[in-house]
Short mmCIF file of C-alpha atoms in Angstrom, two decimals:
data_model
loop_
_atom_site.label_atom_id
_atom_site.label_comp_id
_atom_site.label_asym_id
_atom_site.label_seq_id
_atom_site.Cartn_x
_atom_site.Cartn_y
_atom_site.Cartn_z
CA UNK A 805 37.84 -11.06 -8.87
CA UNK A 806 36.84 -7.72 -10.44
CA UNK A 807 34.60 -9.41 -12.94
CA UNK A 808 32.75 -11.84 -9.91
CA UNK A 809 32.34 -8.45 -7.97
CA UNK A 810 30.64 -6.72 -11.29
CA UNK A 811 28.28 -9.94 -12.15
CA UNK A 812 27.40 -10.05 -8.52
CA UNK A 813 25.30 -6.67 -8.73
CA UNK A 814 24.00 -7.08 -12.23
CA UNK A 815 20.26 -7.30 -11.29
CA UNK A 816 16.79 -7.83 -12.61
CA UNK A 817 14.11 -5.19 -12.52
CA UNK A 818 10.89 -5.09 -13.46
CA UNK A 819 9.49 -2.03 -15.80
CA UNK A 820 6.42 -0.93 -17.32
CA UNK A 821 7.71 -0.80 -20.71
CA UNK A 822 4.69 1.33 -22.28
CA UNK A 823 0.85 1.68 -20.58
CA UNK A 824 -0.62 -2.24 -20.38
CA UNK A 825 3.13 -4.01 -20.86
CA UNK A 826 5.60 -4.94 -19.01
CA UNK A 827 9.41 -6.20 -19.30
CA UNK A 828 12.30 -7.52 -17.22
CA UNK A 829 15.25 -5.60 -17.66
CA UNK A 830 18.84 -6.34 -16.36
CA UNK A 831 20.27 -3.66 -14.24
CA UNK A 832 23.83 -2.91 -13.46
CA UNK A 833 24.65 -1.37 -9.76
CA UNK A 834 27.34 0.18 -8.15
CA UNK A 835 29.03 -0.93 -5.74
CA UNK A 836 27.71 0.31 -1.92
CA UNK A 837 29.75 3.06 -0.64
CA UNK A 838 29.75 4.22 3.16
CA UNK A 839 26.37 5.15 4.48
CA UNK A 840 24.53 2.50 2.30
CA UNK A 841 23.70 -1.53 1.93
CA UNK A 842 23.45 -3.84 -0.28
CA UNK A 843 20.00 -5.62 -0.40
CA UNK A 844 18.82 -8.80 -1.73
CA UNK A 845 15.01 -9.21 -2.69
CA UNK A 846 13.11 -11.92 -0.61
CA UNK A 847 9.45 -10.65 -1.80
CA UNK A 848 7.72 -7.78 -2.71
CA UNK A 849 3.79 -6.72 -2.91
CA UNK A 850 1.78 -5.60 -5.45
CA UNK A 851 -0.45 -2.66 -4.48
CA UNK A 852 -3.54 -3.44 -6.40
CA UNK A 853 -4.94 0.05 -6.61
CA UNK A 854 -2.02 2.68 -7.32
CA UNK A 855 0.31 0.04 -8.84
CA UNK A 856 -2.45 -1.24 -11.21
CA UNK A 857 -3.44 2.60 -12.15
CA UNK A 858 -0.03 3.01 -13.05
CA UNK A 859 0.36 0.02 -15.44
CA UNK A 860 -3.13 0.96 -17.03
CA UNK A 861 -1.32 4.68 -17.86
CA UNK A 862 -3.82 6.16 -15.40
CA UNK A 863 -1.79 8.94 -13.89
CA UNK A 864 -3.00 12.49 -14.58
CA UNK A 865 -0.13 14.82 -16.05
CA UNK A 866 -0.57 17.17 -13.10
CA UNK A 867 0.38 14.32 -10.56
CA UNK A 868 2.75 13.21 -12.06
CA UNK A 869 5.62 14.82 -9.62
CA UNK A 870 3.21 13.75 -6.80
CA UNK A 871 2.97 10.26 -7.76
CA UNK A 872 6.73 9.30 -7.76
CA UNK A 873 7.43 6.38 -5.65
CA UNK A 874 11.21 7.32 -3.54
CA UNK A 875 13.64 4.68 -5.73
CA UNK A 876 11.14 5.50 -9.18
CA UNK A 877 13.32 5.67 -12.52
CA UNK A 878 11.96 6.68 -15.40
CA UNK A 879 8.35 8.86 -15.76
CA UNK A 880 5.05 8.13 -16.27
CA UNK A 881 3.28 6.92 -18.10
CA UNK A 882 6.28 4.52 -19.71
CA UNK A 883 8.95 3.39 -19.17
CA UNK A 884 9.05 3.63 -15.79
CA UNK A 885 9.96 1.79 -13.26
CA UNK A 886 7.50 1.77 -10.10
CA UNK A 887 7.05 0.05 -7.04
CA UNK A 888 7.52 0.50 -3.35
CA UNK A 889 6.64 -2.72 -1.15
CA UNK A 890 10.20 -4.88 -1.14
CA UNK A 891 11.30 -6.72 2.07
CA UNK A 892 14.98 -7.98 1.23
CA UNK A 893 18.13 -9.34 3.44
CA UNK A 894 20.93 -7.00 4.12
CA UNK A 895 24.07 -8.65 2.30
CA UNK A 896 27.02 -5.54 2.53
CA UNK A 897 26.69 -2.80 5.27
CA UNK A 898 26.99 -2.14 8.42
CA UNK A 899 27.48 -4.82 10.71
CA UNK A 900 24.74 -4.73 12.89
CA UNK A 901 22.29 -4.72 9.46
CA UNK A 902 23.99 -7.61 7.66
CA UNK A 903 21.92 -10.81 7.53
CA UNK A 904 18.98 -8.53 8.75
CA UNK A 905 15.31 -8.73 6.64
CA UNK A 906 14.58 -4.90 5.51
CA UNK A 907 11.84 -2.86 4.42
CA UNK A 908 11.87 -0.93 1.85
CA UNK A 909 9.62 1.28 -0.55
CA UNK A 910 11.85 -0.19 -3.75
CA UNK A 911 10.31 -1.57 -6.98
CA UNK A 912 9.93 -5.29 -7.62
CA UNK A 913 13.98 -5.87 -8.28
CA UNK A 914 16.13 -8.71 -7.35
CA UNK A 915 19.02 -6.68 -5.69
CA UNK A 916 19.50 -3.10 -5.07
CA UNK A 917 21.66 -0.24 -3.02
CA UNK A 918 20.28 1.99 -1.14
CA UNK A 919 20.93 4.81 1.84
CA UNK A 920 20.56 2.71 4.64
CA UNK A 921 18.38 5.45 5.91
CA UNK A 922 15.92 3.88 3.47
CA UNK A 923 15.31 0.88 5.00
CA UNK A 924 14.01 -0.09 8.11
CA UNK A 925 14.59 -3.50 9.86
CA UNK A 926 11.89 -5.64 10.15
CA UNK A 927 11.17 -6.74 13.71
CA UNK A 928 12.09 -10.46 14.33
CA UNK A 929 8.53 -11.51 15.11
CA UNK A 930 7.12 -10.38 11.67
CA UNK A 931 7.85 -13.14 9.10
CA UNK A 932 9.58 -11.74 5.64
CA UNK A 933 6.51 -12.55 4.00
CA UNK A 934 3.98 -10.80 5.64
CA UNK A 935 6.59 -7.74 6.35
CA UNK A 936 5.26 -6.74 2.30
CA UNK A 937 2.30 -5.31 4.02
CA UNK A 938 4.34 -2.75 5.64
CA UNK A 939 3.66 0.05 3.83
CA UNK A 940 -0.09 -0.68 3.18
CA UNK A 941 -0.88 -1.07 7.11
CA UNK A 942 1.23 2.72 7.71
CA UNK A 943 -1.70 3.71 5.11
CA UNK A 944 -3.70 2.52 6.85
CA UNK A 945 -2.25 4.06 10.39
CA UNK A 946 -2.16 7.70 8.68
CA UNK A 947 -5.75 6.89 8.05
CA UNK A 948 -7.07 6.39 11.69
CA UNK A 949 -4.23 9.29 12.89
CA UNK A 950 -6.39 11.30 9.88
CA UNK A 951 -9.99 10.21 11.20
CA UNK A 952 -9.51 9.82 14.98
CA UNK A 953 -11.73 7.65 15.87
CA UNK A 954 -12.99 8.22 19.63
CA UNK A 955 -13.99 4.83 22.37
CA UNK A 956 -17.62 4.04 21.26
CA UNK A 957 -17.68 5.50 17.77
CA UNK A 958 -19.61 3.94 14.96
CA UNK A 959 -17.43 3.02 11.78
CA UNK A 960 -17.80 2.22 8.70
CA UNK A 961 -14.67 1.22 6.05
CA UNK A 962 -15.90 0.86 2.38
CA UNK A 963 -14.15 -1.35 0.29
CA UNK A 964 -12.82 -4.38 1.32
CA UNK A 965 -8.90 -4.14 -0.69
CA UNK A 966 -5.57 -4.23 0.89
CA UNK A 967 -6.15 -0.97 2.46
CA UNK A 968 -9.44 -0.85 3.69
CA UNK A 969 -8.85 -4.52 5.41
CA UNK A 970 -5.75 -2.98 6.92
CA UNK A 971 -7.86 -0.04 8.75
CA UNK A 972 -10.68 -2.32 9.66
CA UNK A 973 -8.27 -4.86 11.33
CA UNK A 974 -6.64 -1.83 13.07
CA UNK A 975 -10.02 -0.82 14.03
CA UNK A 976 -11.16 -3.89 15.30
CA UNK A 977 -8.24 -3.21 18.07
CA UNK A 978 -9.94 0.03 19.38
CA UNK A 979 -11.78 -0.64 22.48
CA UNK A 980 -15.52 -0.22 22.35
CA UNK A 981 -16.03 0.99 18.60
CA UNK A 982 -18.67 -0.47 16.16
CA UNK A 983 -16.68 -1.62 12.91
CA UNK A 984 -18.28 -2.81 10.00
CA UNK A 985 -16.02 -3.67 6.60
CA UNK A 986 -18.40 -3.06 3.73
CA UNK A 987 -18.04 -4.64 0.15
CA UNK A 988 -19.78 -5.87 -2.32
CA UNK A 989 -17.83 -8.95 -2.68
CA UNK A 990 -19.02 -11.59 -0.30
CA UNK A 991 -16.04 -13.46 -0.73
CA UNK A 992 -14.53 -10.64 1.96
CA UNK A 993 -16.55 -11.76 4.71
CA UNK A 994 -14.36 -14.44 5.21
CA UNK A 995 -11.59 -12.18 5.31
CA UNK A 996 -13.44 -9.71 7.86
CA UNK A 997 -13.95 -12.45 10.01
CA UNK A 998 -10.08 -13.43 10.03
CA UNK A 999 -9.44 -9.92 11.11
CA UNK A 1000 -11.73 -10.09 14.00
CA UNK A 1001 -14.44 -7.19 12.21
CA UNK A 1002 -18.01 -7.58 11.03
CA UNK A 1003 -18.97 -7.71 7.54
CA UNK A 1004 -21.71 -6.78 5.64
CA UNK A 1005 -22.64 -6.01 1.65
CA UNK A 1006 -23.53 -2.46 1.06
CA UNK A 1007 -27.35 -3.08 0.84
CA UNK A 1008 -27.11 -3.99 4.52
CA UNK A 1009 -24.28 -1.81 6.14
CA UNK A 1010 -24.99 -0.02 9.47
CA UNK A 1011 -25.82 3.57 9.07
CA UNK A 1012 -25.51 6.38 11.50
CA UNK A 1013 -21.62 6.10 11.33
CA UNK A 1014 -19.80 8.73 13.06
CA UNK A 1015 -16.94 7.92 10.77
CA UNK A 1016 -16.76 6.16 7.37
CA UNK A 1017 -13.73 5.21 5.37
CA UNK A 1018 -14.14 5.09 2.29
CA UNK A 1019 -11.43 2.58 -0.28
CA UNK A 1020 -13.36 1.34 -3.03
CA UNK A 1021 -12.17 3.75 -5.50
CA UNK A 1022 -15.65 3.94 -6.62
CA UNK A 1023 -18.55 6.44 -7.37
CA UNK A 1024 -20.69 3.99 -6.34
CA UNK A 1025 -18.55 3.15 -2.73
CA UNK A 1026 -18.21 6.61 -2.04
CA UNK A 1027 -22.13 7.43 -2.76
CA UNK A 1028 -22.61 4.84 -0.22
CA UNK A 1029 -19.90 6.03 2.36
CA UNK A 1030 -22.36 9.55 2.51
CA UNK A 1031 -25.14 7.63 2.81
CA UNK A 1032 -24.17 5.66 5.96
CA UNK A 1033 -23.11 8.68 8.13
CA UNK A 1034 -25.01 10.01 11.00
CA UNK A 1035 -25.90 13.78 11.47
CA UNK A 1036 -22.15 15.66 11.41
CA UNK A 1037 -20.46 12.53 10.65
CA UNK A 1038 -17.43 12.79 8.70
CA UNK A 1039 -16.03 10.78 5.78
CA UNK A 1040 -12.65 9.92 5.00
CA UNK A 1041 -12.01 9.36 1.19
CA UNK A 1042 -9.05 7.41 1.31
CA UNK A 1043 -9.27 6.14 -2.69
CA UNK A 1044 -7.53 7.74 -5.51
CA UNK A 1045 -9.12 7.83 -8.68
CA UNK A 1046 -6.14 9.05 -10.76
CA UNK A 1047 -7.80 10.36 -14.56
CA UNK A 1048 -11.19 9.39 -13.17
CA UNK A 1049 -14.24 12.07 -12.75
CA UNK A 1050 -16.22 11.08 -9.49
CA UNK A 1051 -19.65 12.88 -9.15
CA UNK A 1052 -21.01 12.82 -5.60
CA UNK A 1053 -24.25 13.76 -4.16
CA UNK A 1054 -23.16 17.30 -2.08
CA UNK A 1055 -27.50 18.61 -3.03
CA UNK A 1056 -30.08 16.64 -1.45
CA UNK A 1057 -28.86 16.52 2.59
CA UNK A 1058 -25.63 17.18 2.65
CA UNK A 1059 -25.80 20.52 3.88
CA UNK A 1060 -28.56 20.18 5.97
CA UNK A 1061 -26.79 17.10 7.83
CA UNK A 1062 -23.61 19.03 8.17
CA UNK A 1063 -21.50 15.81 6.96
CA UNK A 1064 -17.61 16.41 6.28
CA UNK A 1065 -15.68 14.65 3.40
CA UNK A 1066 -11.81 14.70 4.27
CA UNK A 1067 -9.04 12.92 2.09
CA UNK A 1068 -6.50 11.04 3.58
CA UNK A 1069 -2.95 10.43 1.80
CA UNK A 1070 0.15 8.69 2.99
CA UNK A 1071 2.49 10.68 1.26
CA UNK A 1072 2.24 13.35 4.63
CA UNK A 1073 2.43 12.22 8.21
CA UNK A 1074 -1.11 13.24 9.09
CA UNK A 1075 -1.24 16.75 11.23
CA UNK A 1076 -3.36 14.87 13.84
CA UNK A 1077 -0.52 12.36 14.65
CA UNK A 1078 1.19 13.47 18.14
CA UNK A 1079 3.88 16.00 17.56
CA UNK A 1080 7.04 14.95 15.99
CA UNK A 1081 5.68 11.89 14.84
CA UNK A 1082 8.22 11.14 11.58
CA UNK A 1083 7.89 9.08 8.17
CA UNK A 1084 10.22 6.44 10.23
CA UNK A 1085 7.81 6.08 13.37
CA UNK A 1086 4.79 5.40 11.33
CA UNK A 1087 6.86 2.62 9.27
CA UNK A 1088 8.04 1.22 12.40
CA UNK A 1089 4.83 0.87 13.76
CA UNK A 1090 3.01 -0.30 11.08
CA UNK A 1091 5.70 -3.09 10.94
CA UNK A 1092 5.43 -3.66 14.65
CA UNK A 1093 1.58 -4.30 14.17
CA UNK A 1094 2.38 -7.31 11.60
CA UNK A 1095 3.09 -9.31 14.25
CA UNK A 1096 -0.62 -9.99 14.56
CA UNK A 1097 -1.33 -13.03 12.34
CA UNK A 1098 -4.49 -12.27 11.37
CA UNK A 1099 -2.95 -10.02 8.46
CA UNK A 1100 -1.78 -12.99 6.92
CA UNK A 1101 -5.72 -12.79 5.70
CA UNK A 1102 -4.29 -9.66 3.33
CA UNK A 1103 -1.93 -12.26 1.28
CA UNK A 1104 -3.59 -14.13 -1.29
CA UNK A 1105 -1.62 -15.28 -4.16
CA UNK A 1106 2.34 -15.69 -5.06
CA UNK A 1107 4.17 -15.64 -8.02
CA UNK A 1108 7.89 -15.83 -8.81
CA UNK A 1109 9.49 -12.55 -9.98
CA UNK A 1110 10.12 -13.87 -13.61
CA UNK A 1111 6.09 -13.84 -14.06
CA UNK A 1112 5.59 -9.92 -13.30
CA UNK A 1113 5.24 -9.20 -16.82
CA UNK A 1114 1.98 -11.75 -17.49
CA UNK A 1115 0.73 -11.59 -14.11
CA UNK A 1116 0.26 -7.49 -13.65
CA UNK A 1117 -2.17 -6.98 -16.95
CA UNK A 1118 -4.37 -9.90 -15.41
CA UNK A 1119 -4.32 -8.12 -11.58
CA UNK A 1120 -4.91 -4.43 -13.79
CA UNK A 1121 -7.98 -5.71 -15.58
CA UNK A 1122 -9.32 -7.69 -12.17
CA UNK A 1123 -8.97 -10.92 -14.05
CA UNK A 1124 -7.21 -12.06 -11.03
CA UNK A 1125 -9.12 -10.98 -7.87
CA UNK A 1126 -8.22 -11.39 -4.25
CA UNK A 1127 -6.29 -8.93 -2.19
CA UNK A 1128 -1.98 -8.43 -1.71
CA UNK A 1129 0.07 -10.54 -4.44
CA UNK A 1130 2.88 -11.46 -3.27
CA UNK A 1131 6.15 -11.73 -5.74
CA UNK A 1132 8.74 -14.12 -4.51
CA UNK A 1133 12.43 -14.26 -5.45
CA UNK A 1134 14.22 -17.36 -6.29
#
């Protein structure tokens, strides 16, 4: 019985073995001890733009305490392993959590312990699948807490990824505000219009935006964001560049048009949330706002867990395009 028990919680993990490779590794765990569950992968996400950076070796040394995901072993740039969109069902815990779908900010692995203060139950209208979205919608949620966007405000979001289509579907649920999703991929319009928001290529974006958002992690997206805001308007760089040197235009009329760049980061509960909002009510409500459909727009691609090591060089180099890829579990 022993030996069932042990070969039971041997799992599979994926790690970035060295910057541009990946392996699977086999991982043995203990067994869950009071306070904790047992949780089997159903499917985890792919974050295109910190994920990727990782695998490409892109962290700067000086971020490199700042950029550790909660359940991260190893340290960057290799081996490590990284991750932290996993939805999984409870299988050994409490009682009122076992046979429950979780989410949890865990690396792509097929079974894993944790506190069960790390995961949070995923309401029974969100399907498993979409519940990998999780933690890119409470991004996105810090975001709007971060800009505070007021009833008939003109918006911008620049960049058309998993995060910027998360805060222009949450702005397309503010009454009375202009939001455009900007991108120079026209294949996104047909994403925009699942999420209920305009679209429009850079080129022809409305300007005089009292707010822009800006996720392209691009010079050129962020050169744009400043271009579209009105006088005092204020821009929200929510894209992280890692290694990257970004030169933006603060001459010309910046100055004169008294325009405000401010960064936005999940890692804090924004200051402009209501007081004693906590890391667990903006989970919880990002999951509660999955329930919407439409995000099912953000999902487009699976692949099984065994394929992690050829699939994330292809998603790193933008080979494969498209938005959230979903790994599935067998």
């Amino acid at each position: 019985m022993e030996i069932t028990e042990r070969a039971e919680l041997t799992a599979r993990a994926f790690w970035l073995r060295e910057p541009g490779q990946g392996e699977i590794r086999d991982v043995e765990l203990p067994e869950p001890g009071e306070g904790e569950v047992l949780v089997r992968a159903l499917y985890s996400g792919v974050s295109r733009g910190t994920e990727t950076l990782v695998f490409r070796g892109g962290v700067p040394e000086n971020q490199y305490g700042a950029m550790r995901a909660p359940f991260q072993d190893g340290d960057f740039p290799a081996p490590v392993k990284y991750g932290y969109l996993s939805v999984g069902i409870v299988e050994r815990g409490p009682h009122d959590l076992v046979g429950r779908n979780v989410f949890c900010l865990f690396p792509h692995q097929t079974l894993y312990v944790v506190p069960v203060s790390a995961v949070t139950v995923v309401p029974e209208s969100v399907p498993a699948g979409r519940a990998v979205l999780a933690g890119t919608v409470e991004t996105a949620v810090n975001a709007l807490w971060d800009a505070a966007p007021l009833l008939g405000d003109r918006v911008a979001v620049v960049g058309g990824g998993m995060v910027g289509c998360s805060v222009a579907a949450l702005l397309a649920r503010f009454p009375g505000v202009r939001a455009q999703l900007v991108d120079a991929d026209p294949a996104r319009a047909d994403v925009a219009r699942a999420l209920g928001v305009d679209f429009a290529a850079p080129a022809d974006a409305l300007g005089e935006c009292d707010l822009v958002v800006h996720a392209s992690a691009s010079e050129a997206g962020a050169r744009r964001s400043l271009e579209l805001l009105a006088h005092e308007g204020t821009l929200i760089e929510m894209s992280w560049y890692g290694d990257r040197v970004v030169g933006l235009p603060l001459g010309e009329a910046f100055h004169s048009r008294r325009l405000t760049v401010r960064s936005s980061q999940v890692g804090t509960v924004s200051p402009r949330a209501r007081s004693g909002r906590t890391y667990g009510d903006r989970l919880a409500l990002a999951l509660d706002l999955l329930a919407d459909p439409a995000f099912d727009a953000l999902i487009s691609g699976d692949s099984p867990f065994e394929e992690l090591p050829e699939l994330l060089p292809r998603l790193a180099s933008g080979a494969l395009g498209g938005l959230c890829h979903r790994v599935t579990y067998g």
